[in-house]
């Protein structure tokens, strides 16, 4: 879940025809449809939805790629138990809103990459250097981990901003769900440790803006620390 942006160098599989889609794929597609429609029609971002027709064991069920200037929201459900497991783990009353949050998270990645800001930091922010004593490979891995963490935090805040705007009555429950997801098996400071940013968003009023991206920007900058 909440896969980091995949830089795709080969053509992604074409979206399957509706008649070829599985019930699970249709369930996910229905769940993310409000975010997809908003992204395309209101925000006018170049977005395609791709359903992988081949088996994809071990892949994130929902992820983002970027090909030829277009964002690719990729569903990888076949031969992959994780897609059903994630559905089963969500309370039925929260399913639609949770899938929307997950899709909005990926749109945060889309926006950052379209802006040419992926792995970038705001002016005036100086990221920490890798710890001394690491090999060059480990230094690069450490820096990549920290950069990924910042991007995951931005995605989480975008997801919560969408929830605030479209499901305000569910915000406390979706916020608690996201905190629980990020706390499970937590390694402090690792790729998916977005808890410092989430702590700033406990009050939905902190996520206000003309778009879900603008709503996330301020809190994301406030949460930057190394």
CSV table of C-alpha atoms in Angstrom, one decimal, residues 2-110:
chain,number,residue,atom,x,y,z
A,2,UNK,CA,1.1,3.6,-0.6
A,3,UNK,CA,3.8,2.5,-3.0
A,4,UNK,CA,6.5,5.0,-3.8
A,5,UNK,CA,6.4,6.4,-7.3
A,6,UNK,CA,7.7,3.9,-9.8
A,7,UNK,CA,9.8,5.3,-12.6
A,8,UNK,CA,8.7,3.2,-15.5
A,9,UNK,CA,11.1,2.9,-18.5
A,10,UNK,CA,9.0,0.5,-20.5
A,11,UNK,CA,5.4,0.8,-21.8
A,12,UNK,CA,2.9,-0.2,-19.2
A,13,UNK,CA,0.2,-2.7,-20.0
A,14,UNK,CA,-2.9,-1.3,-21.7
A,15,UNK,CA,-5.9,-0.9,-19.5
A,16,UNK,CA,-8.0,-4.0,-19.7
A,17,UNK,CA,-11.5,-3.9,-21.3
A,18,UNK,CA,-14.3,-3.7,-18.7
A,19,UNK,CA,-15.5,-7.1,-19.7
A,20,UNK,CA,-12.1,-8.6,-18.8
A,21,UNK,CA,-11.9,-7.0,-15.4
A,22,UNK,CA,-12.2,-9.1,-12.2
A,23,UNK,CA,-14.7,-8.3,-9.5
A,24,UNK,CA,-11.8,-7.2,-7.3
A,25,UNK,CA,-10.5,-4.8,-9.9
A,26,UNK,CA,-13.9,-3.4,-10.5
A,27,UNK,CA,-14.2,-2.8,-6.7
A,28,UNK,CA,-11.0,-0.9,-6.6
A,29,UNK,CA,-11.8,1.1,-9.8
A,30,UNK,CA,-15.2,2.1,-8.4
A,31,UNK,CA,-13.5,3.1,-5.1
A,32,UNK,CA,-10.9,5.4,-6.7
A,33,UNK,CA,-13.2,6.8,-9.4
A,34,UNK,CA,-14.1,10.0,-7.6
A,35,UNK,CA,-10.4,10.9,-7.2
A,36,UNK,CA,-9.6,9.9,-10.8
A,37,UNK,CA,-12.5,12.0,-12.2
A,38,UNK,CA,-11.5,15.0,-10.1
A,39,UNK,CA,-7.9,14.8,-11.1
A,40,UNK,CA,-8.7,14.7,-14.8
A,41,UNK,CA,-11.7,17.0,-15.0
A,42,UNK,CA,-11.1,19.6,-12.3
A,43,UNK,CA,-7.3,19.6,-11.8
A,44,UNK,CA,-6.6,18.7,-15.5
A,45,UNK,CA,-3.6,16.5,-14.7
A,46,UNK,CA,-2.5,14.1,-17.4
A,47,UNK,CA,-3.6,10.8,-15.8
A,48,UNK,CA,-4.2,7.3,-17.1
A,49,UNK,CA,-5.5,4.3,-15.2
A,50,UNK,CA,-3.7,1.0,-16.0
A,51,UNK,CA,-4.9,-2.5,-14.9
A,52,UNK,CA,-2.1,-5.0,-15.2
A,53,UNK,CA,-3.5,-8.1,-17.0
A,54,UNK,CA,-0.6,-10.4,-15.9
A,55,UNK,CA,0.1,-11.8,-12.5
A,56,UNK,CA,1.9,-9.4,-10.2
A,57,UNK,CA,2.7,-11.2,-7.0
A,58,UNK,CA,4.3,-9.0,-4.3
A,59,UNK,CA,3.5,-5.7,-6.0
A,60,UNK,CA,1.6,-2.9,-4.3
A,61,UNK,CA,-2.1,-3.2,-5.4
A,62,UNK,CA,-2.2,0.6,-6.2
A,63,UNK,CA,0.9,2.5,-7.3
A,64,UNK,CA,1.9,5.3,-9.5
A,65,UNK,CA,4.2,5.4,-12.6
A,66,UNK,CA,5.2,8.2,-14.8
A,67,UNK,CA,5.7,7.7,-18.6
A,68,UNK,CA,6.2,10.4,-21.3
A,69,UNK,CA,4.9,13.2,-19.2
A,70,UNK,CA,1.8,11.4,-18.0
A,71,UNK,CA,1.0,9.9,-14.6
A,72,UNK,CA,-0.1,6.2,-14.6
A,73,UNK,CA,-2.2,5.0,-11.8
A,74,UNK,CA,-1.5,1.3,-11.8
A,75,UNK,CA,-3.7,-1.5,-10.4
A,76,UNK,CA,-1.8,-4.8,-9.8
A,77,UNK,CA,-4.4,-7.3,-8.5
A,78,UNK,CA,-3.9,-10.5,-10.4
A,79,UNK,CA,-2.0,-13.3,-8.7
A,80,UNK,CA,-1.6,-10.8,-5.9
A,81,UNK,CA,-3.3,-11.6,-2.6
A,82,UNK,CA,-2.5,-8.1,-1.2
A,83,UNK,CA,-5.3,-6.5,-3.2
A,84,UNK,CA,-8.0,-8.6,-1.5
A,85,UNK,CA,-6.2,-8.5,1.9
A,86,UNK,CA,-6.3,-4.7,1.9
A,87,UNK,CA,-10.0,-4.6,1.0
A,88,UNK,CA,-10.8,-7.1,3.8
A,89,UNK,CA,-8.8,-5.1,6.3
A,90,UNK,CA,-10.9,-2.0,5.8
A,91,UNK,CA,-14.2,-1.6,7.7
A,92,UNK,CA,-17.1,-1.7,5.2
A,93,UNK,CA,-18.4,1.7,6.2
A,94,UNK,CA,-15.0,3.2,5.5
A,95,UNK,CA,-14.1,1.3,2.3
A,96,UNK,CA,-15.0,3.9,-0.3
A,97,UNK,CA,-13.5,6.9,1.5
A,98,UNK,CA,-10.3,4.9,2.3
A,99,UNK,CA,-9.7,3.9,-1.3
A,100,UNK,CA,-10.2,7.5,-2.2
A,101,UNK,CA,-7.6,8.6,0.4
A,102,UNK,CA,-5.2,6.0,-1.1
A,103,UNK,CA,-5.8,7.3,-4.6
A,104,UNK,CA,-5.4,10.9,-3.5
A,105,UNK,CA,-2.1,9.9,-1.9
A,106,UNK,CA,-0.8,8.7,-5.3
A,107,UNK,CA,-2.0,11.9,-6.9
A,108,UNK,CA,0.3,13.8,-4.5
A,109,UNK,CA,3.1,11.9,-6.1
A,110,UNK,CA,1.8,12.7,-9.5
